[in-house]
mmCIF file of C-alpha atoms in Angstrom:
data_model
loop_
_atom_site.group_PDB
_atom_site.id
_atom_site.type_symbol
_atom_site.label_atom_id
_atom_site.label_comp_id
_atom_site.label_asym_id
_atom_site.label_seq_id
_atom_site.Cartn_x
_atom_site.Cartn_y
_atom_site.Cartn_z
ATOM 1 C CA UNK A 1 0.000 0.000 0.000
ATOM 2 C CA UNK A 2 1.774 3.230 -0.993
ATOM 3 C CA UNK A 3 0.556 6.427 0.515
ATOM 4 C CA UNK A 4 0.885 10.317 0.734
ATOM 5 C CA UNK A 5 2.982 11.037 3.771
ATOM 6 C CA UNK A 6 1.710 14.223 5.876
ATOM 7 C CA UNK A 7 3.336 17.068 5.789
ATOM 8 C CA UNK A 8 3.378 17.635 9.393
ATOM 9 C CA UNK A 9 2.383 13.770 11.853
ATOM 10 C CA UNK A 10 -0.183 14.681 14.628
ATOM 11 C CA UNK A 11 1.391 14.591 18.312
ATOM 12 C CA UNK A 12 -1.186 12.825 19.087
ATOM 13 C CA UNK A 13 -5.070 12.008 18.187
ATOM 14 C CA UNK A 14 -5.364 15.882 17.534
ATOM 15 C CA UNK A 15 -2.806 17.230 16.140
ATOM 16 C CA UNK A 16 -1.458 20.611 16.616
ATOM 17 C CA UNK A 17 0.975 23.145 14.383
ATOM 18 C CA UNK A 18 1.575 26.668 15.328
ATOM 19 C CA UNK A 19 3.769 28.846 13.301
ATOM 20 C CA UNK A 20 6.318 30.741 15.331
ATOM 21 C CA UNK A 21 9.157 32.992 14.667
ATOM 22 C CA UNK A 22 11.547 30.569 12.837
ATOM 23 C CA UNK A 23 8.828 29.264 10.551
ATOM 24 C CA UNK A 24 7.419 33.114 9.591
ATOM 25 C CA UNK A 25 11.666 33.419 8.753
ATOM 26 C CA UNK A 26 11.090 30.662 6.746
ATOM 27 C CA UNK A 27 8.400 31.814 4.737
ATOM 28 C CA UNK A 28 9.767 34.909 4.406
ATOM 29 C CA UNK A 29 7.981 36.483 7.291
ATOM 30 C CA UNK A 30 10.530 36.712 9.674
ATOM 31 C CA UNK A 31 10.193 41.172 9.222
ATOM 32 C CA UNK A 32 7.191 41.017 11.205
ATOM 33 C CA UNK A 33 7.283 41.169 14.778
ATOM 34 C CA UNK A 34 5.951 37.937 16.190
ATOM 35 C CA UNK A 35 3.166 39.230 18.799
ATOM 36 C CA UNK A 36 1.652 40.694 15.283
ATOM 37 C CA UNK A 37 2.300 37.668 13.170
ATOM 38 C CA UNK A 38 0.427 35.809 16.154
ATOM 39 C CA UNK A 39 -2.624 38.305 16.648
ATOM 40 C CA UNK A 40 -3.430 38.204 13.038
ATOM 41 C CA UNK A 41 -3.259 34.046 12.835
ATOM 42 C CA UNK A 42 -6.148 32.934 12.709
ATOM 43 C CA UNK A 43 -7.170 29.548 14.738
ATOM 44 C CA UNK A 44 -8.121 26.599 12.516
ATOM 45 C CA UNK A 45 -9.259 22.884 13.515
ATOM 46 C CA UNK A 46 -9.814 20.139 11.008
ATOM 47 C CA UNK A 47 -11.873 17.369 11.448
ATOM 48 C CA UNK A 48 -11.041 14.109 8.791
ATOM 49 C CA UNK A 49 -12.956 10.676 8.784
ATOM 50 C CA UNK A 50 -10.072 8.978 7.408
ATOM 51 C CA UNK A 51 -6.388 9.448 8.007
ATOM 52 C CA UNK A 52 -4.729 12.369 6.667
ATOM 53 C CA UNK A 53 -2.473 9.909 4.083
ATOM 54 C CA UNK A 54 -6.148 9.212 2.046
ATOM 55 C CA UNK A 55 -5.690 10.910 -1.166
ATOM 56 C CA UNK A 56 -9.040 13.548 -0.709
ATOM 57 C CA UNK A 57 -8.113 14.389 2.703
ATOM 58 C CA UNK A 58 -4.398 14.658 2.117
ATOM 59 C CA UNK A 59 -4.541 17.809 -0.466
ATOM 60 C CA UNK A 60 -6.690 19.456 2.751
ATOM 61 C CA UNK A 61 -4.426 18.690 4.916
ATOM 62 C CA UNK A 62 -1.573 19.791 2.729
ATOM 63 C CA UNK A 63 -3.082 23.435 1.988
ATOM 64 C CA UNK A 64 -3.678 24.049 5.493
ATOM 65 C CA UNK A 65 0.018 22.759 6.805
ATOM 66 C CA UNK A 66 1.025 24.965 3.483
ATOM 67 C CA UNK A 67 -0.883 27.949 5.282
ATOM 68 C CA UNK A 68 0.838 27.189 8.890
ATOM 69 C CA UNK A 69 4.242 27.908 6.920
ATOM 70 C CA UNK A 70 2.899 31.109 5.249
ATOM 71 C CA UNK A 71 2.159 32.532 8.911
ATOM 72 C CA UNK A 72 -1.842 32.742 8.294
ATOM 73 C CA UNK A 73 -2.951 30.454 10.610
ATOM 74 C CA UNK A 74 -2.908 27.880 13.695
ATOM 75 C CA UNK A 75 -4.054 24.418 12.560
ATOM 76 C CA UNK A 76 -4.914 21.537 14.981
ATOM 77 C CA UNK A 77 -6.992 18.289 13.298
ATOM 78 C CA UNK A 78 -8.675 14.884 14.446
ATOM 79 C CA UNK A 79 -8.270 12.099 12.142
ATOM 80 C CA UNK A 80 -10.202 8.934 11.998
ATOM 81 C CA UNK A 81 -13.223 10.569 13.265
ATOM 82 C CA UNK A 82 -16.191 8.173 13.490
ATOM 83 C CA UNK A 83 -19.580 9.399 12.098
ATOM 84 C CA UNK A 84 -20.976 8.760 15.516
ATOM 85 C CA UNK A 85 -18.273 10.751 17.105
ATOM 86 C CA UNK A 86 -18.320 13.774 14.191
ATOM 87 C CA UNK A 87 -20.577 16.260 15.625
ATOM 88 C CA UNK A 88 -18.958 15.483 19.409
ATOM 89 C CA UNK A 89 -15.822 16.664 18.333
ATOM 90 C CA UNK A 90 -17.090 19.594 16.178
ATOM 91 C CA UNK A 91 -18.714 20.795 19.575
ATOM 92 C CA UNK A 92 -15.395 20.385 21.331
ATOM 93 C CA UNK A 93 -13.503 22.445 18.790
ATOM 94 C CA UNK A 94 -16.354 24.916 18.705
ATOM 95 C CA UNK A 95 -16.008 25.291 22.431
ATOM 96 C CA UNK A 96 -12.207 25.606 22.002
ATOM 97 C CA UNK A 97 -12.552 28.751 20.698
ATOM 98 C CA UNK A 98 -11.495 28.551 17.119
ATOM 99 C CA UNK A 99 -12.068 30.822 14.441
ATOM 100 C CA UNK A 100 -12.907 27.995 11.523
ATOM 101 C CA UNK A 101 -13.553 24.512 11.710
ATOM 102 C CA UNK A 102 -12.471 22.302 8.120
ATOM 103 C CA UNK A 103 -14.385 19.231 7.243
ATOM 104 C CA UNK A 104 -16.026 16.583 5.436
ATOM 105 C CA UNK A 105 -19.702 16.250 6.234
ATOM 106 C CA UNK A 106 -21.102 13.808 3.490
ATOM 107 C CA UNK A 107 -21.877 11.508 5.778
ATOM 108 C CA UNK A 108 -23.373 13.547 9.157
ATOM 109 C CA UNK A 109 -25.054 16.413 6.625
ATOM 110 C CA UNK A 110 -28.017 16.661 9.313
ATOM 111 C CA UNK A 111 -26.141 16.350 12.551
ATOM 112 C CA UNK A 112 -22.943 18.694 11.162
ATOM 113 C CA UNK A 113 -25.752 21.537 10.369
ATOM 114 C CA UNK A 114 -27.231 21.390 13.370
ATOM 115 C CA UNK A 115 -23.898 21.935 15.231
ATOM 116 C CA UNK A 116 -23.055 24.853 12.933
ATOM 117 C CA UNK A 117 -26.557 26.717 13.802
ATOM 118 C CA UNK A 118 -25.480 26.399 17.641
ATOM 119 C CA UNK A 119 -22.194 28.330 17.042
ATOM 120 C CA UNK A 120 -23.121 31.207 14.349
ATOM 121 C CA UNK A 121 -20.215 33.141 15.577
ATOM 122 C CA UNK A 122 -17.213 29.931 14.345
ATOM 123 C CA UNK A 123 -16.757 29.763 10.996
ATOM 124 C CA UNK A 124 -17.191 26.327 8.713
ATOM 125 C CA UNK A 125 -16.125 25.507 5.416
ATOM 126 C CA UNK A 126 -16.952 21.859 4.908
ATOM 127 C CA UNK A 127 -17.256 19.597 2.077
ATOM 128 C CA UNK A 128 -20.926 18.701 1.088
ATOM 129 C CA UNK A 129 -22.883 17.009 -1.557
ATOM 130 C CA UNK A 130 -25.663 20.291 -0.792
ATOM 131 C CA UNK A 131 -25.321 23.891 -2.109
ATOM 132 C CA UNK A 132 -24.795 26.463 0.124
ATOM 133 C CA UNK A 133 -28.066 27.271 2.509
ATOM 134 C CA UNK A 134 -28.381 30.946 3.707
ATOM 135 C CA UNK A 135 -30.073 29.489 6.694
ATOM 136 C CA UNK A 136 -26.321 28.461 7.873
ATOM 137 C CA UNK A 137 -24.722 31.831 6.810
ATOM 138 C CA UNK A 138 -21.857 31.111 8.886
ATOM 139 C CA UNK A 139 -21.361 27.637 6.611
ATOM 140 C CA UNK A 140 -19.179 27.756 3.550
ATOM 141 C CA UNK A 141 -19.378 24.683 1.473
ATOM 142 C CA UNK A 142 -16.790 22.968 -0.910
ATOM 143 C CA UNK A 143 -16.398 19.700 -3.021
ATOM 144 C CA UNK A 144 -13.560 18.961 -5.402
ATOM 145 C CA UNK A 145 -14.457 19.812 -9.035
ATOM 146 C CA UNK A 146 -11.680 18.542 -10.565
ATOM 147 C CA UNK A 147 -13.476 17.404 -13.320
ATOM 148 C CA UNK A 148 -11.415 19.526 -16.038
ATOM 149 C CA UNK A 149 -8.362 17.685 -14.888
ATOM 150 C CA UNK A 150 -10.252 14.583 -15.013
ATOM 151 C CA UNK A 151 -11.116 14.928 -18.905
ATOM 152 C CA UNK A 152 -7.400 15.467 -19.478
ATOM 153 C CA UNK A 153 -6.601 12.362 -17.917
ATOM 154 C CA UNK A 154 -9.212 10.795 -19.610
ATOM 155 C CA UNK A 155 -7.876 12.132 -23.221
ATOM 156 C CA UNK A 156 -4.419 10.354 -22.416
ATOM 157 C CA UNK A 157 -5.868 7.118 -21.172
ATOM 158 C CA UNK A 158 -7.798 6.745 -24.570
ATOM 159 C CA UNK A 159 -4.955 7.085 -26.528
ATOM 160 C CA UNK A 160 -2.702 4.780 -24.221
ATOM 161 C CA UNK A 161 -5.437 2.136 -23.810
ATOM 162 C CA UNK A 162 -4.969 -0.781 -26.603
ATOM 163 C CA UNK A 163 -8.214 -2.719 -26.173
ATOM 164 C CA UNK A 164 -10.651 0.426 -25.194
ATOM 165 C CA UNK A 165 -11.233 -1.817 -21.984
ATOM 166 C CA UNK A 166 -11.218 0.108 -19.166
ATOM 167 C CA UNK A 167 -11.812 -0.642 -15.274
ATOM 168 C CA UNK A 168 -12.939 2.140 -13.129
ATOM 169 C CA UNK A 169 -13.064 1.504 -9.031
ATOM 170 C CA UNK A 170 -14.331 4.152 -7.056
ATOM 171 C CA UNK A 171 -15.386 4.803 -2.971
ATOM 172 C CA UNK A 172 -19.048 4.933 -2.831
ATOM 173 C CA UNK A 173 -21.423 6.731 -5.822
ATOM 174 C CA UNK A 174 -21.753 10.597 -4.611
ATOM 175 C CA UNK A 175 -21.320 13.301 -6.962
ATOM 176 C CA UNK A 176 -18.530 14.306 -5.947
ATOM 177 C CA UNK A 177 -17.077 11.142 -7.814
ATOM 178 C CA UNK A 178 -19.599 10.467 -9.993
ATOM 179 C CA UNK A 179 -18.862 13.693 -12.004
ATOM 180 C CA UNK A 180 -14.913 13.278 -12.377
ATOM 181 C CA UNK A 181 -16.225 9.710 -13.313
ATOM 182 C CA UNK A 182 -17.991 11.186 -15.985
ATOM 183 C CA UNK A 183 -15.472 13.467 -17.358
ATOM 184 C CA UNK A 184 -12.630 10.861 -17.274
ATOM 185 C CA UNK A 185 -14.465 8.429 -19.734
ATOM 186 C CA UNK A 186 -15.389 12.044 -21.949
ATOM 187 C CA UNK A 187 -11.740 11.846 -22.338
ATOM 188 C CA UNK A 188 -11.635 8.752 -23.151
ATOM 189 C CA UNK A 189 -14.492 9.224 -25.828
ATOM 190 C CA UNK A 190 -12.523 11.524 -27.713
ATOM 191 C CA UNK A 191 -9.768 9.473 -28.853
ATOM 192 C CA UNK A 192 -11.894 5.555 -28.386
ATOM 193 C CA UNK A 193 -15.501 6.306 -28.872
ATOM 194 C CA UNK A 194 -15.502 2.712 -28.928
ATOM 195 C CA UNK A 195 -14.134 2.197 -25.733
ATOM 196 C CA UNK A 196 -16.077 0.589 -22.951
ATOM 197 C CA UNK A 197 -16.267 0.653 -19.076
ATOM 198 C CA UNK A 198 -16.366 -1.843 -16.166
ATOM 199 C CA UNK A 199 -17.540 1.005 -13.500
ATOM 200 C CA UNK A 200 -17.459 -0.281 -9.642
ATOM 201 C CA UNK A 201 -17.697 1.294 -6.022
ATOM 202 C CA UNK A 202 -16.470 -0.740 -2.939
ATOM 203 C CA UNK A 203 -18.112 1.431 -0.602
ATOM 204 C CA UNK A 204 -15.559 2.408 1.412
ATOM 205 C CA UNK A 205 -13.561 5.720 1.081
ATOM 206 C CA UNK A 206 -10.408 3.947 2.429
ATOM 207 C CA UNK A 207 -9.948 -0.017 1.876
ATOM 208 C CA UNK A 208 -7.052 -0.893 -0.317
ATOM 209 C CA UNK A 209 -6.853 -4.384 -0.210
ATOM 210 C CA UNK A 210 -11.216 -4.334 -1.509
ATOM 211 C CA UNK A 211 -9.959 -1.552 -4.104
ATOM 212 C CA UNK A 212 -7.279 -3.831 -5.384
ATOM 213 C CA UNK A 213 -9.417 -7.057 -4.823
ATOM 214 C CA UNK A 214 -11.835 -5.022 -7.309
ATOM 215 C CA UNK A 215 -9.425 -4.175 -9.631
ATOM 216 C CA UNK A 216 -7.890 -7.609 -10.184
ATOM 217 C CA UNK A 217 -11.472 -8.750 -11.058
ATOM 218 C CA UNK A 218 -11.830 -6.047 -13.862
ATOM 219 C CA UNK A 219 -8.488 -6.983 -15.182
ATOM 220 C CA UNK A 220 -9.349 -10.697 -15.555
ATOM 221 C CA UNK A 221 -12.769 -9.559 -17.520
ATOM 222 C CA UNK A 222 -10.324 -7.759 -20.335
ATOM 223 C CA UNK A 223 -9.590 -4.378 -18.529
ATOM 224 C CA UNK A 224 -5.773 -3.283 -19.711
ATOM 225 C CA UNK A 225 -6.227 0.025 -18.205
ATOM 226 C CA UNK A 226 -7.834 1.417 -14.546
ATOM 227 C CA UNK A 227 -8.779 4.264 -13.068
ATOM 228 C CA UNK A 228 -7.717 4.188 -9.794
ATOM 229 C CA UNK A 229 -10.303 6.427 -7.999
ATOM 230 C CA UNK A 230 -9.201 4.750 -4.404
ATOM 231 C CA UNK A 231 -5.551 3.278 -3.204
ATOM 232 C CA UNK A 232 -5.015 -0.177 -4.049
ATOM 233 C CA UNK A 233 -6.162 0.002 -7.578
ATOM 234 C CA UNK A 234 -2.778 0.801 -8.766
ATOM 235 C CA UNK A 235 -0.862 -1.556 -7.005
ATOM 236 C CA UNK A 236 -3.422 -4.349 -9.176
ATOM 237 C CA UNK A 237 -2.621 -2.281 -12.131
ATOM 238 C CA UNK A 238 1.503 -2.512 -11.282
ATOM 239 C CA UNK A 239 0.934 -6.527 -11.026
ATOM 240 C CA UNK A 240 -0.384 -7.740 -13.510
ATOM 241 C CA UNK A 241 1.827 -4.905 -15.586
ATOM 242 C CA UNK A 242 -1.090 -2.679 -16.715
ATOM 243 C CA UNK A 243 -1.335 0.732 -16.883
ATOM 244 C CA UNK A 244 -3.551 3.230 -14.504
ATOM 245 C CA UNK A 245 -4.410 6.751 -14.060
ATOM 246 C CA UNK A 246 -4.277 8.341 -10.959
ATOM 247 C CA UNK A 247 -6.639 10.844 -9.160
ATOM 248 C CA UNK A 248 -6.334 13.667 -6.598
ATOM 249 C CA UNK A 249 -2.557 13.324 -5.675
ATOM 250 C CA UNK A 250 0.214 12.393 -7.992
ATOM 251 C CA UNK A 251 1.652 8.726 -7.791
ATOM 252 C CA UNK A 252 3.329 8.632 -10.544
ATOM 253 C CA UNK A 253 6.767 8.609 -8.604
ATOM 254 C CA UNK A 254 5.081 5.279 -6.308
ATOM 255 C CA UNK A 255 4.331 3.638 -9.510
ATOM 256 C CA UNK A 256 6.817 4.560 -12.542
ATOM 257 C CA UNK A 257 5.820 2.068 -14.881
ATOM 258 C CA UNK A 258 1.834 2.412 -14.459
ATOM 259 C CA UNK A 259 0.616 5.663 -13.477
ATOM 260 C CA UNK A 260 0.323 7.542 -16.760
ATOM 261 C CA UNK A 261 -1.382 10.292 -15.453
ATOM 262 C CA UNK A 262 -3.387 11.990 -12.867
ATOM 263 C CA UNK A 263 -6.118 14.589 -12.394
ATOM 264 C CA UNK A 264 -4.810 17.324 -9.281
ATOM 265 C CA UNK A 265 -6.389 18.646 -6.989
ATOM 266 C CA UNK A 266 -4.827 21.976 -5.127
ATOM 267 C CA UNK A 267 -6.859 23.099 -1.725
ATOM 268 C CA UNK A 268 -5.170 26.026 -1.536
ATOM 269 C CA UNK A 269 -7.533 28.463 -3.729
ATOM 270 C CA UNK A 270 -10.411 27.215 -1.764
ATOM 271 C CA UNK A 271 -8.604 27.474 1.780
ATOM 272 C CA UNK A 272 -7.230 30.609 0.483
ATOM 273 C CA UNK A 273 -10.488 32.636 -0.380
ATOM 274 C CA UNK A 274 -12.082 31.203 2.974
ATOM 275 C CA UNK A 275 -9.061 32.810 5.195
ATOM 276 C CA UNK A 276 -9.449 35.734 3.191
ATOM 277 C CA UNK A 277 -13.580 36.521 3.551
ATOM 278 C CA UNK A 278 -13.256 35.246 7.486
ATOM 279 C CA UNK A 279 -10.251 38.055 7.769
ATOM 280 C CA UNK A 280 -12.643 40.613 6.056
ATOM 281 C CA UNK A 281 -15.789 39.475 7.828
ATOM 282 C CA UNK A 282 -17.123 39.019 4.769
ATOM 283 C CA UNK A 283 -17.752 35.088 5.118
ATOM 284 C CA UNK A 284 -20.997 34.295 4.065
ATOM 285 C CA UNK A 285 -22.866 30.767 3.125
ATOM 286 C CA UNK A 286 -21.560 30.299 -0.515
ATOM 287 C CA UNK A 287 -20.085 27.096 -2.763
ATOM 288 C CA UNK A 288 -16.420 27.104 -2.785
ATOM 289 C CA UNK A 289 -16.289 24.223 -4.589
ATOM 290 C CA UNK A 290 -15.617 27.106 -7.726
ATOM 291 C CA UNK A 291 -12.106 27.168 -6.420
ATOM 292 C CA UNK A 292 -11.691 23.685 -7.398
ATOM 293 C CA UNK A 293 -11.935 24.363 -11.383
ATOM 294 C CA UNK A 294 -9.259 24.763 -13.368
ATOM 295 C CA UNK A 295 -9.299 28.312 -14.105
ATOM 296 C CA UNK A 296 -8.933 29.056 -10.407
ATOM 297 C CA UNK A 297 -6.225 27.045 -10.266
ATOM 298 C CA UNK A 298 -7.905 24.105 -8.313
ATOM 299 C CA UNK A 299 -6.727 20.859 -10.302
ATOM 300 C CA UNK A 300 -4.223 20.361 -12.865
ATOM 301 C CA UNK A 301 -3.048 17.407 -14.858
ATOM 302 C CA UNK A 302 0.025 15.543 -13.091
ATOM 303 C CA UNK A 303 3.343 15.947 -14.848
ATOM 304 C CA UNK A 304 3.947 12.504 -16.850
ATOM 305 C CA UNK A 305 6.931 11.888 -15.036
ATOM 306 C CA UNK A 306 8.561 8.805 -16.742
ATOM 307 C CA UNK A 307 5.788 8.564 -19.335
ATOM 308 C CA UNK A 308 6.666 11.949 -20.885
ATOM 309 C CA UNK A 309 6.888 11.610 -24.665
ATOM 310 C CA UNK A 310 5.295 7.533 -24.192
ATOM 311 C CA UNK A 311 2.111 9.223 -24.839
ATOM 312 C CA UNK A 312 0.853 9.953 -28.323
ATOM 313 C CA UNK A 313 1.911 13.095 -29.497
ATOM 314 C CA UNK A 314 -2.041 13.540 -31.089
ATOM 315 C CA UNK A 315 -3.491 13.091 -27.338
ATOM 316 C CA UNK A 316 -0.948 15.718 -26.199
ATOM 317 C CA UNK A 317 -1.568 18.201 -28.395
ATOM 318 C CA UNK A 318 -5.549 17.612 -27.666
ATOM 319 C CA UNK A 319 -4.756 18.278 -24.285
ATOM 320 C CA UNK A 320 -2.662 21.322 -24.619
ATOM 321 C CA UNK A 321 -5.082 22.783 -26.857
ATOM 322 C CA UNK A 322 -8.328 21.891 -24.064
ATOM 323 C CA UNK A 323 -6.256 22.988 -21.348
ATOM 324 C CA UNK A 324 -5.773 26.180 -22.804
ATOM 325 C CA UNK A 325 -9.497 26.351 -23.864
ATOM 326 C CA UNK A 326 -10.624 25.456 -20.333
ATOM 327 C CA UNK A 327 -8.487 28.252 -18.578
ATOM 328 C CA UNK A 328 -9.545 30.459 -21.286
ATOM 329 C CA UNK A 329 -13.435 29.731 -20.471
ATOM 330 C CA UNK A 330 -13.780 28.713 -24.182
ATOM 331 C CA UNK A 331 -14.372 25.144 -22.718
ATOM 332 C CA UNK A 332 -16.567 23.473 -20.681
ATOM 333 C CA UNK A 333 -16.239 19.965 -19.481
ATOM 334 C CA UNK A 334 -19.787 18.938 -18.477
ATOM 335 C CA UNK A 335 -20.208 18.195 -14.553
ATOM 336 C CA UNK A 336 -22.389 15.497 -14.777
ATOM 337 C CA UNK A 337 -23.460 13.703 -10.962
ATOM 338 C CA UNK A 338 -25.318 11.131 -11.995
ATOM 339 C CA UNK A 339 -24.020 7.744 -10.909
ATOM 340 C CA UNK A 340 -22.336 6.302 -14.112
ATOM 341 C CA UNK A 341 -22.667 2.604 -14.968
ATOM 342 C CA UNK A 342 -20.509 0.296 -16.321
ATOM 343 C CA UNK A 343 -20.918 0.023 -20.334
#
């Protein structure tokens, strides 16, 4: 199992990081006197229902240690948060005294609001399947539309895929995978129209061995090529010597000879404009999950590492030309949330 190390470990279950003097040096900070730097921090907790290495919880994670270095903030976490236990330990950070609380409420939507109306005065920006509510105005709401990145990827795996067979594992049918799903095998479409699709969720955002288990059974019905929505599918893929594309964080170093490509995603615009409205007291309930496009600089297409120039020169020039499109606004990859079904 190969896996995203944190930037920063917890100490302990809840994990604490507080920029001081030699880290605002660091960042280029060091000018400012520290009592400032400190007053103008401001105080976030993070609660994750998997461990911060998890792919989706990991580029979080990584945009708020990134904003610890930069001298904006205070960050403290919980990993491994049960569902039961999720809207305990939102109370106890609420209590704390912290300016924002960071999470992942798919599962809890109904118990997570309900703790948000009790504290209108802490901010929340937390990922959701729901728009934004202006009953919560003190709730911010965010999901990771990487689906521009995802078509890229998409493009590349239909022009590296030989018999337009292609396995696609993924956690558990929400649209927040269902739609980079989507655009992935729109990719693939426009270089293998004929291509076709064995689509599968293990229901689980976080079991590698059942991802892999999955996997191995796609690539004995045909599949030469996966998707590899959840960890574990690439490690079938690097067995049984096929290739795989990658999704959220880059793996391509983990896997040299089978990830051919993966679909970004960066936090850090959404974290970034969330910071910024809370400093302004201008935070209001609105999607962030904007931040996640492309043109804001949300997701990008991994580098291709040790597949550069492996890859059909055709495909690349498709995706240089959509890339530029989609940053331009002149594109549009369709966000489509349906569940999709294998084909």
């Amino acid at each position: 199992m190969k896996l995203t190390k944190p930037v920063f470990a917890p100490l302990n279950r809840r994990g604490v990081l507080k920029g001081g003097a030699a880290l605002a040096a660091t960042a280029g900070l060091g000018a400012m006197p520290t009592g400032l730097l400190a007053q103008e921090k401001i105080s976030v907790a993070a609660i994750y229902t998997v461990p911060v290495e998890q792919q989706w919880v990991s580029r979080i994670h990584n945009a708020a240690t990134g904003a610890v270095e930069a001298g904006q903030i205070e960050y403290q976490f919980s990993e491994s948060t049960s569902n039961t236990d999720y809207a305990r330990v939102m109370r106890e950070y609420a209590d704390s005294g912290v300016d924002m609380i960071i999470g992942e409420m798919f599962a809890v939507e109904q118990e997570a609001r309900e703790v948000i109306a009790e504290y209108p005065n802490t901010t929340f920006l937390m990922g959701s399947s729901f728009p934004a509510d202006e009953n919560y105005p003190n709730l911010g709401v965010f999901d990771n539309y990487i689906q521009d990145a995802s078509y890229l990827s998409g493009i590349i795996a239909g022009s590296m895929t030989e018999t337009g067979n292609i396995g696609m594992v993924g956690g558990f049918p929400i649209p927040e995978v269902n739609r980079l799903m989507h655009a992935f095998m729109a990719g693939v479409r426009e270089v293998k129209p004929e291509a076709k699709f064995q689509v599968s969720f293990i229901g689980s955002w976080f079991d590698p061995p059942k991802a892999k288990e999955t996997a191995f059974a796609m690539i004995e019905n045909g599949a030469d090529l996966l998707y590899a929505e959840r960890f574990g599918v690439s490690d079938a893929a690097q067995e049984k010597g096929i290739l795989a594309i990658g999704n959220v964080i880059d793996t391509q170093a983990d896997y040299p000879e089978t990830v051919v490509a993966s679909a970004l995603w960066h936090f850090e615009p959404t974290l970034q404009a969330a910071l910024a409205n809370h400093k302004a007291g201008t935070f209001k309930a609105e999607n962030y999950g904007v931040y996640s496009f492309m043109k804001e600089g949300g997701c990008s297409l991994a580098p291709l590492g040790t597949f550069e120039g492996k890859v059909p020169a055709e495909a690349m020039a498709l995706v240089e030309e959509r890339t530029k499109a989609i940053k331009a606004g002149e594109f549009t990859v369709e966000i489509n949330d349906d569940e999709p079904a294998s084909s």
